[in-house]
Coordinates of C-alpha atoms and ligand atoms in Angstrom, one line a residue:
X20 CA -52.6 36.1 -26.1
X21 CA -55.9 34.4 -26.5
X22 CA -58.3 35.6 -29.2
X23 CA -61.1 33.4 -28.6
X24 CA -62.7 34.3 -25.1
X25 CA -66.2 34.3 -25.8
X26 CA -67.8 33.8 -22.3
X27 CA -64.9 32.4 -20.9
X28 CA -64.1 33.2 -17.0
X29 CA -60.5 34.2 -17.5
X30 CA -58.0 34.0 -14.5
X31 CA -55.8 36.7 -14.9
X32 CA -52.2 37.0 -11.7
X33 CA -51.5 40.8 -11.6
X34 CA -49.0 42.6 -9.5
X35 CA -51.4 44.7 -7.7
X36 CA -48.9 45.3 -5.2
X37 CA -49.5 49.3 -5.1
X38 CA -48.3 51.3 -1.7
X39 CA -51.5 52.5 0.2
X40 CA -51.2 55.5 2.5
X41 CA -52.6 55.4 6.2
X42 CA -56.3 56.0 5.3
X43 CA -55.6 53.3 2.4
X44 CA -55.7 55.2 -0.5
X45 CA -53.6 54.4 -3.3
X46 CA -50.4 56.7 -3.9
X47 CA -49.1 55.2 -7.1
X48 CA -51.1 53.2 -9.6
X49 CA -48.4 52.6 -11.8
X50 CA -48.8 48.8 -11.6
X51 CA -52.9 48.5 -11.5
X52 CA -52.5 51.0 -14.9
X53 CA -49.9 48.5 -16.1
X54 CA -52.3 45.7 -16.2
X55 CA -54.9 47.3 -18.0
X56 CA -54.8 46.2 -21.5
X57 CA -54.5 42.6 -20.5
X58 CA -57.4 42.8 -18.3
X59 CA -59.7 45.0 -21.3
X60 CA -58.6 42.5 -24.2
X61 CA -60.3 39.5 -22.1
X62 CA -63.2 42.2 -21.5
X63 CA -63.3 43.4 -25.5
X64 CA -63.7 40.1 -26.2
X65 CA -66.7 38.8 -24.2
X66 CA -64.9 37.2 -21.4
X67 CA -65.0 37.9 -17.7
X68 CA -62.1 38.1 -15.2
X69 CA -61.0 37.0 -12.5
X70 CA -57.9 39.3 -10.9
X71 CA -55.7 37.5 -8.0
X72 CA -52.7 39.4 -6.9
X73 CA -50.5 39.7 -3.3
X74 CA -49.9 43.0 -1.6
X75 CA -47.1 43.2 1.0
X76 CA -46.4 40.6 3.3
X77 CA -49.5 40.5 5.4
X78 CA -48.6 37.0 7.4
X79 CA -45.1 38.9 8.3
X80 CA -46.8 41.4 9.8
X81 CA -49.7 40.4 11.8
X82 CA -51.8 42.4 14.3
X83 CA -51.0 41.7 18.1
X84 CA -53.3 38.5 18.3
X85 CA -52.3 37.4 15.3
X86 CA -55.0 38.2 13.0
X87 CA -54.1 40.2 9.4
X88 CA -54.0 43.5 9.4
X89 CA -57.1 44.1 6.9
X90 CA -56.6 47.4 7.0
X91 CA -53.0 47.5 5.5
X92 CA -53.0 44.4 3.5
X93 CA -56.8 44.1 1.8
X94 CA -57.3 44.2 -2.2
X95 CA -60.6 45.7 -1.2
X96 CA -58.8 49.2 -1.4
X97 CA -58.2 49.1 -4.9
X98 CA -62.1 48.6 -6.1
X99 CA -62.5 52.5 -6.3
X100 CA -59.8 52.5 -8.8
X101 CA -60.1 50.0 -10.6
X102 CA -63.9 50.6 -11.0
X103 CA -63.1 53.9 -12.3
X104 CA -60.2 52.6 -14.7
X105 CA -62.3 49.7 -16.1
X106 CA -66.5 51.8 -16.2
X107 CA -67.6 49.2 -14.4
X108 CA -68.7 47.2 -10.9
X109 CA -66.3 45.4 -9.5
X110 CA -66.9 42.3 -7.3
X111 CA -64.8 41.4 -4.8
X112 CA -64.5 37.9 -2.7
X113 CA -63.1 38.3 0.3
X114 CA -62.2 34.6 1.0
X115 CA -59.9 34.6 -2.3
X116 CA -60.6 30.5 -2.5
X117 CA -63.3 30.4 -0.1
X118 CA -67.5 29.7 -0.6
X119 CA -68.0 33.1 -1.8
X120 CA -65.3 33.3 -4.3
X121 CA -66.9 30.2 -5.9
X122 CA -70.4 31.1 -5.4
X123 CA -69.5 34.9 -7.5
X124 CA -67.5 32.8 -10.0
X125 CA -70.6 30.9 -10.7
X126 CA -72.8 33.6 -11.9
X127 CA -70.2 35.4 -13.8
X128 CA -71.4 37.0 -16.9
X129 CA -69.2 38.6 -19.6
X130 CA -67.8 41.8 -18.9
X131 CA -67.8 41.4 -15.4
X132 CA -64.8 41.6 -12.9
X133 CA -64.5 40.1 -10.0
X134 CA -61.2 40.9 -7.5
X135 CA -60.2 37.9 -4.9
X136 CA -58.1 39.2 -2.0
X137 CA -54.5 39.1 -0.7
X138 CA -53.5 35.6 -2.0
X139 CA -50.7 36.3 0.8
X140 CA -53.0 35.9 2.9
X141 CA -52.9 32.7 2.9
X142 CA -49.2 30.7 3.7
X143 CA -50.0 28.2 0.9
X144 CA -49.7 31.2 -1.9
X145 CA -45.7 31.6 -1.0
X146 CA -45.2 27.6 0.0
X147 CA -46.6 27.0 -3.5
X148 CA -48.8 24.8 -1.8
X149 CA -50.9 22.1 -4.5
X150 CA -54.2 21.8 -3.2
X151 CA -54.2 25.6 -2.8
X152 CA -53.3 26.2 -6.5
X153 CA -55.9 23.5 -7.7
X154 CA -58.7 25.0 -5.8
X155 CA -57.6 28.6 -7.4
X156 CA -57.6 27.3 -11.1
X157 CA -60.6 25.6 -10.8
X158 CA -62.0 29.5 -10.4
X159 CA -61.4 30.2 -14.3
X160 CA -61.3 28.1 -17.6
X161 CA -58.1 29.5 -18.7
X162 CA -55.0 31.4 -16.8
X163 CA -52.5 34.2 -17.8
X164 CA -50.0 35.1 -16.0
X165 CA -49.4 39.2 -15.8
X166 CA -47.2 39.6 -12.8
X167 CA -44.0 40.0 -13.9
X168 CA -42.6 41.5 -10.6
X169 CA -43.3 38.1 -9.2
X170 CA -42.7 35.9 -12.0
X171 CA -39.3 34.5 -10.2
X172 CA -41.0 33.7 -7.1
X173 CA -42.4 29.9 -7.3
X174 CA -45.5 30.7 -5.3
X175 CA -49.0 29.4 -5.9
X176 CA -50.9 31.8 -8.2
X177 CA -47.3 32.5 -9.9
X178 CA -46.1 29.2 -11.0
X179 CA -47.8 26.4 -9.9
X180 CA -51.3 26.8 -10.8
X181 CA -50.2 26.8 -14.6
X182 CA -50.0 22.8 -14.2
X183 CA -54.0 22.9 -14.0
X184 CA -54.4 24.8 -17.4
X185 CA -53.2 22.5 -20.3
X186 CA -50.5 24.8 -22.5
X187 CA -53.8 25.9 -24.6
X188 CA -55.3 27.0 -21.9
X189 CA -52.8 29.4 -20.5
X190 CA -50.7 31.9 -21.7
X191 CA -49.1 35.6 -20.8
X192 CA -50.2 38.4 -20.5
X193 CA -49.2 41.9 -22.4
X194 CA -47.3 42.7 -20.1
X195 CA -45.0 39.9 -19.6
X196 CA -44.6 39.9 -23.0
X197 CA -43.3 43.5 -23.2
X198 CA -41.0 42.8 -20.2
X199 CA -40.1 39.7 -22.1
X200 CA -38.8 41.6 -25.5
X201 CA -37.0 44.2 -23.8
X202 CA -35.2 42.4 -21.7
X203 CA -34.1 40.1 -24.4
X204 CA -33.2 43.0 -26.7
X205 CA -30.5 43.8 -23.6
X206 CA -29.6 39.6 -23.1
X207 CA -29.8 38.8 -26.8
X208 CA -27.0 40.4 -29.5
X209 CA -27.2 43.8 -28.3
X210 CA -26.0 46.9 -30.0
X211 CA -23.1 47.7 -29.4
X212 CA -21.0 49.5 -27.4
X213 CA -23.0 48.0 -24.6
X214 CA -23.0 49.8 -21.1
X215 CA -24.3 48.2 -17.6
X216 CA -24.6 51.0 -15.1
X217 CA -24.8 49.4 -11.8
X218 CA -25.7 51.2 -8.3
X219 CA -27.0 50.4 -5.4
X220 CA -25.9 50.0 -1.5
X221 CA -25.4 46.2 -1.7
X222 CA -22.8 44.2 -3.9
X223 CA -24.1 41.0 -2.5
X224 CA -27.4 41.5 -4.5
X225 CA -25.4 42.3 -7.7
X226 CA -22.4 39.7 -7.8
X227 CA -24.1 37.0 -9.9
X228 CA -25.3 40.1 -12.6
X229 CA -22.1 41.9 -12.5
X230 CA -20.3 38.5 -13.4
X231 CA -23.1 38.2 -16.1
X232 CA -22.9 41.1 -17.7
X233 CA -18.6 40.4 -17.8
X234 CA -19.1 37.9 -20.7
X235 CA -21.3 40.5 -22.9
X236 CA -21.3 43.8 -21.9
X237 CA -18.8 46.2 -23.3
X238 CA -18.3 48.9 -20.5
X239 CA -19.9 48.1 -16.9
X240 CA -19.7 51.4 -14.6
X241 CA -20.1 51.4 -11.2
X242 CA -21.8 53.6 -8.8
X243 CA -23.8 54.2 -5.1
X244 CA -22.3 52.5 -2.0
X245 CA -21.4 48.9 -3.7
X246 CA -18.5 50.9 -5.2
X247 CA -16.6 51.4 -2.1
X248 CA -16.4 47.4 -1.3
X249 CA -14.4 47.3 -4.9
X250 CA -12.3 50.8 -4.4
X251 CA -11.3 48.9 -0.8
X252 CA -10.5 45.7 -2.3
X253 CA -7.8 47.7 -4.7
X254 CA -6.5 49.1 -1.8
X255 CA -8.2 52.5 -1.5
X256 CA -8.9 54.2 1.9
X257 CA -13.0 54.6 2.1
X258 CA -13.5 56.3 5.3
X259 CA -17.1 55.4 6.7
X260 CA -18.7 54.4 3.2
X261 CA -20.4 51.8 2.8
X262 CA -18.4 48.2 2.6
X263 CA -19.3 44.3 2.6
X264 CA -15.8 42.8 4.2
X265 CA -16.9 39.8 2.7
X266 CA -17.1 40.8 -0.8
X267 CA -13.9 41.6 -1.1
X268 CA -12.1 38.5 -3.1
X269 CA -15.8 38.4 -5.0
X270 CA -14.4 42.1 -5.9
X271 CA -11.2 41.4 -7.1
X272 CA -12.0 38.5 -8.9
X273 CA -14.6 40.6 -10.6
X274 CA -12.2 43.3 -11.7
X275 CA -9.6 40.3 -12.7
X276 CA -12.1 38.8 -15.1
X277 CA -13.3 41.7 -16.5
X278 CA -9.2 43.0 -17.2
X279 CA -9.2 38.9 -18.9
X280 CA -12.3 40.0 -21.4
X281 CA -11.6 43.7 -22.4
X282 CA -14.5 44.5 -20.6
X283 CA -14.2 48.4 -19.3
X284 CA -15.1 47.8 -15.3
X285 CA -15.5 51.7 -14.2
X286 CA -15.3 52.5 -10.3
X287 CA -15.6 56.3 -9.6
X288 CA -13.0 58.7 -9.8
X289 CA -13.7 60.9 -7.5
X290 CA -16.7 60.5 -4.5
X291 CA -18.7 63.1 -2.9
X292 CA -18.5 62.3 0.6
X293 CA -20.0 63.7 4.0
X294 CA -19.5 63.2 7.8
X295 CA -22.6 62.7 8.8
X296 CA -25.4 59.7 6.6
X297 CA -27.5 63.4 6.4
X298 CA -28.9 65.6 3.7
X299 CA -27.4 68.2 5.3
X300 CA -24.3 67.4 6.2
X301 CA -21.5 69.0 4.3
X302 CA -20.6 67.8 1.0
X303 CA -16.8 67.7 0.3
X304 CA -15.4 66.4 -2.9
X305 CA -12.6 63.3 -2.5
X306 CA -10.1 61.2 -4.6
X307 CA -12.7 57.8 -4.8
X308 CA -9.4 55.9 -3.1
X309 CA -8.6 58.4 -0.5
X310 CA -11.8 59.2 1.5
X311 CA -10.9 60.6 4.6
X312 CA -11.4 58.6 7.7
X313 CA -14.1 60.5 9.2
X314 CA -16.5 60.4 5.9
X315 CA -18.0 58.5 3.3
X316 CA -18.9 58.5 0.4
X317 CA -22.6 59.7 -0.6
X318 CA -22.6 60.2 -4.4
X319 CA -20.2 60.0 -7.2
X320 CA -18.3 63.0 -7.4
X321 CA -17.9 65.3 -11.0
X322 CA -15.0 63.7 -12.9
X323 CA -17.0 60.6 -12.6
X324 CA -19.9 61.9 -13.3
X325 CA -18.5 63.7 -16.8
X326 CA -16.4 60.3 -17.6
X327 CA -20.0 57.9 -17.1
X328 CA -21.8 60.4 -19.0
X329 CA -19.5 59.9 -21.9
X330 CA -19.2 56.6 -21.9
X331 CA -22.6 56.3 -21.7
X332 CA -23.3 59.1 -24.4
X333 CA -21.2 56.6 -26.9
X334 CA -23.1 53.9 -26.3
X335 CA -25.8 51.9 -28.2
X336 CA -27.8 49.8 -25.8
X337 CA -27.9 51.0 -22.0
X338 CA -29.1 49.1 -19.3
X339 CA -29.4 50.9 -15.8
X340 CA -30.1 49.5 -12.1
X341 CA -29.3 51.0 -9.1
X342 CA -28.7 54.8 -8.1
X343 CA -25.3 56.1 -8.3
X344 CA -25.5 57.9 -4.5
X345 CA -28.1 58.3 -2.5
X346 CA -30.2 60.2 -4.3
X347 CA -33.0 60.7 -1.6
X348 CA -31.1 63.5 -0.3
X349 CA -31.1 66.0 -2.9
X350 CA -27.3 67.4 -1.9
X351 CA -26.4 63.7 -3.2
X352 CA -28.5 62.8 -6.3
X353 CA -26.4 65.0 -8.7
X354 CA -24.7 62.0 -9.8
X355 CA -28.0 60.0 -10.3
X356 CA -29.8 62.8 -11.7
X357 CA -26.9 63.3 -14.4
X358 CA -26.9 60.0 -15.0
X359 CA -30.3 60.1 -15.8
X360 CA -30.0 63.1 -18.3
X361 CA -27.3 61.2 -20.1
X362 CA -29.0 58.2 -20.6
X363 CA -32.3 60.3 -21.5
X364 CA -30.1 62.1 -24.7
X365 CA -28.2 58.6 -25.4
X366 CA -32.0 57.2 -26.1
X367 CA -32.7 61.1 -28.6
X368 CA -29.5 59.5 -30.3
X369 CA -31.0 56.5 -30.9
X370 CA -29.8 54.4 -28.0
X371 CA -31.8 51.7 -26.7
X372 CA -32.4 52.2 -22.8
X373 CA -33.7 49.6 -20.1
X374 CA -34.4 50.9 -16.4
X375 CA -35.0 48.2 -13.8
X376 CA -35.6 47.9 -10.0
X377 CA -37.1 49.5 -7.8
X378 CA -34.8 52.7 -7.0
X379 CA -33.5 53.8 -10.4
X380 CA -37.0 54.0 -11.4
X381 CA -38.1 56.0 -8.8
X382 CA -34.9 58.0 -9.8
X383 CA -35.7 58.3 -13.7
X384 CA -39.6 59.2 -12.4
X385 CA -37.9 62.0 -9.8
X386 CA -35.6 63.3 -12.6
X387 CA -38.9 63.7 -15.2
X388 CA -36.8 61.9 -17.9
X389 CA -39.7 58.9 -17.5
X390 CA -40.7 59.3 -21.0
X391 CA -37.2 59.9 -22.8
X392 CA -36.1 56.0 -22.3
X393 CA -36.9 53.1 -24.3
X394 CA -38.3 50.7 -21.6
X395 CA -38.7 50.8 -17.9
X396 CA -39.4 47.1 -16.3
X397 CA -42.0 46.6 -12.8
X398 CA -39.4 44.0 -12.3
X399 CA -36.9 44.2 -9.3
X400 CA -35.5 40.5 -8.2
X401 CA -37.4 39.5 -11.3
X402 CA -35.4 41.7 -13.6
X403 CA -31.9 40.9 -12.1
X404 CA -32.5 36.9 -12.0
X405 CA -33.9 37.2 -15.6
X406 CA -30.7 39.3 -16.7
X407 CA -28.3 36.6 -14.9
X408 CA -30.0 33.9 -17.4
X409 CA -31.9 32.4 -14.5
X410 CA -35.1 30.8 -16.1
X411 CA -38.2 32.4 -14.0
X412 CA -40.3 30.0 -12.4
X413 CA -43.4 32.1 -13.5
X414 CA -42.2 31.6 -17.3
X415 CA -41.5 28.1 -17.0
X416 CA -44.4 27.1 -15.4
X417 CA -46.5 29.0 -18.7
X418 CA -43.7 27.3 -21.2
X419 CA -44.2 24.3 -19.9
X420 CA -40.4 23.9 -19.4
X421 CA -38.9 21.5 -16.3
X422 CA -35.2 22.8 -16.5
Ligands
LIG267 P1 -30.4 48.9 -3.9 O1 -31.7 48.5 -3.2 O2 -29.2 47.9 -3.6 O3 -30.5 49.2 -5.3 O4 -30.0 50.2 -3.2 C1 -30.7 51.4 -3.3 C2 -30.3 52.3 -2.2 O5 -28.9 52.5 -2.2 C3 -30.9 53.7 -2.3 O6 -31.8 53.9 -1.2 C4 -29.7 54.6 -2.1 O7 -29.9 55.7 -1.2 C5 -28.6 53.7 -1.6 N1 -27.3 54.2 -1.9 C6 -26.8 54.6 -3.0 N2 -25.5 55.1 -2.9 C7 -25.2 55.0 -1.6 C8 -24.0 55.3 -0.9 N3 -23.0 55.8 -1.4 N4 -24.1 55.1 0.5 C9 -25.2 54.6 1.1 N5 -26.3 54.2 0.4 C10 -26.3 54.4 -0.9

């Protein structure tokens, strides 16, 4: 991090990207609080900043005649909050690269902030266009990059800007750097026994981490609808439950190469299944490989859930993404909610735990365990790609690294 930002005009990409109810207030600030310390060490040491962050996908969703929806997709929401958070004014250009962002830039003093809007909203941000990451940099002397929900995305204030700071003159944020350690305490000699608990409703998304985690995970266990394209694959009968057809060889060769390393590859026992994709539907307890033809399978069922809790009770590192069933309804989060608790008193025991994406971390917040696990990332895709080994264009592009 930099140290010596004496009246420096510091461009700082955060992950803004906070839901906003109908009247645009904020409804989780998770990420704006997330960004905080990054954005008061520039301020604590006499530098001012300039934030630049997307929100949703306003050029996929345009009004009518095809003008952005301001109202949905504008930064300009997030000044109350942020004023509050950081004591002071905020100023805002509304043209992101335009005459007014320059013209604020200009009389920047230290200690000020100034906000840019929706880089999205322009198509040049997400085509990583040059001349639209040339004119951004020249806003700020030096860059850091904060964002690490969007670090794997090549896009202009993400990645490509960092070739107009020299490797001096940009750096990470806090942030990235926490996401950074704990991810490579999970990637890099973990302790061991190792377990990957993987849920979710898509396979497809997982493949390439599942086939990862075969080489240095000990125990991988298996949950939510992605379970049913492996339990059909070996043969089972899954009723209505959720399947990908064309997963199926991917499956097999999966369990096949986990068999060839010792690695323990758990599908559920047992599968809490319903008629009806309903909260209220009846819940009727199934052998996982003999789901009757009129249900499927909404959560995994008790054996399972006292066998993962185990394994995951033994175990030293824990990484979790993906609910076990669809834990919305509350008839079906038992299994995601145990989960939860078990991987909660692993951590007491000393375990380290990582929680990624999107959905288990909405279940850890739902099942109050938040603050009874070692780490939980703001990273979705960015989390995943990192854990499959993938170099993230957003790291690179600070590293300075081509390959
Ligand atoms: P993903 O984005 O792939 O992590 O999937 C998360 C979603 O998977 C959640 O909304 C869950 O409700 C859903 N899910 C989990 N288990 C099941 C299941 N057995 N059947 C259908 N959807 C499920």
């Amino acid at each position: 991090m930099f140290q010596d930002l004496a009246n420096k005009k510091v461009l700082i990409r955060v992950d803004f990207n906070v839901p906003l109810d109908s009247s645009q207030n904020i409804t989780d600030d998770t990420r704006i609080l997330k960004a905080l310390p990054t954005i008061l060490h520039v301020l604590h040491h006499g530098g001012s900043v300039i934030l630049m962050s997307h929100l949703g996908r306003p050029l996929k969703k345009l009004n009518d005649d095809g003008s952005i929806d301001i109202q949905k997709f504008s930064l300009r929401y997030l000044i109350p909050r942020l004023s509050e958070l950081l004591e002071r004014k905020i100023q805002f250009a509304s043209d992101t690269i335009g005459p007014i962002a320059f013209d604020k830039v200009l009389n920047l003093k230290a200690g000020d902030v100034l906000l840019l809007e929706n880089t999205r909203f322009f198509a040049e941000e997400t085509n990583g266009n040059l001349d639209f990451s040339a004119k951004l940099a020249q806003l700020g002397d030096l860059y850091i990059n904060d964002a690490f929900g969007t670090a794997h995305r090549a896009h202009a204030s993400t990645t490509i800007i960092a070739k107009f700071f020299k490797p001096e003159e940009r750096c990470f944020g806090y942030l990235m750097e926490k996401e950074m350690v704990n991810a490579n305490k999970v990637l890099n000699s973990p302790d061991r026994p190792f377990t990957a608990i993987l849920g979710g409703a898509k396979v497809g998304d997982k493949i390439q981490l599942i086939d990862k985690l075969i080489d240095f995970a000990n125990n991988i266990l298996i949950g939510g609808g992605m379970s049913y394209t492996f339990i059909k694959a070996m043969g089972g009968t899954i009723g209505n439950s959720l399947v990908e057809d064309e997963q199926l060889d991917l499956a097999l060769e999966l369990l096949a190469k986990a068999k060839d390393q010792n690695v323990d590859l758990l599908i559920p026992e047992d599968t809490l299944a319903a008629k009806e994709f309903s909260n209220n539907s009846e819940a009727k307890i199934f052998d996982s490989f003999k789901i009757d033809n009129d249900s499927m399978g909404l959560d995994i069922g008790p054996k399972a859930i006292e066998k993962y809790s185990q394994v995951i009770l033994n175990s030293q590192t824990i990484l979790w993404n993906g609910p076990l069933g669809v834990f919305e309804f509350d008839n079906f989060s038992k299994g995601t909610m145990s989960i939860a608790k078990a991987v909660a008193d692993a951590t007491q025991k000393g375990a380290f735990s990582l929680i990624g994406g999107g959905d288990s971390v909405s279940a850890i917040n739902q099942s109050g365990l938040s603050d009874q696990v070692s780490f939980i990332s703001t990273g979705g895709g960015a989390l995943l790609e990192y854990l499959e080994g993938k170099k993230l264009p957003g790291i690179k592009a600070i590293e300075n690294q081509d390959d």
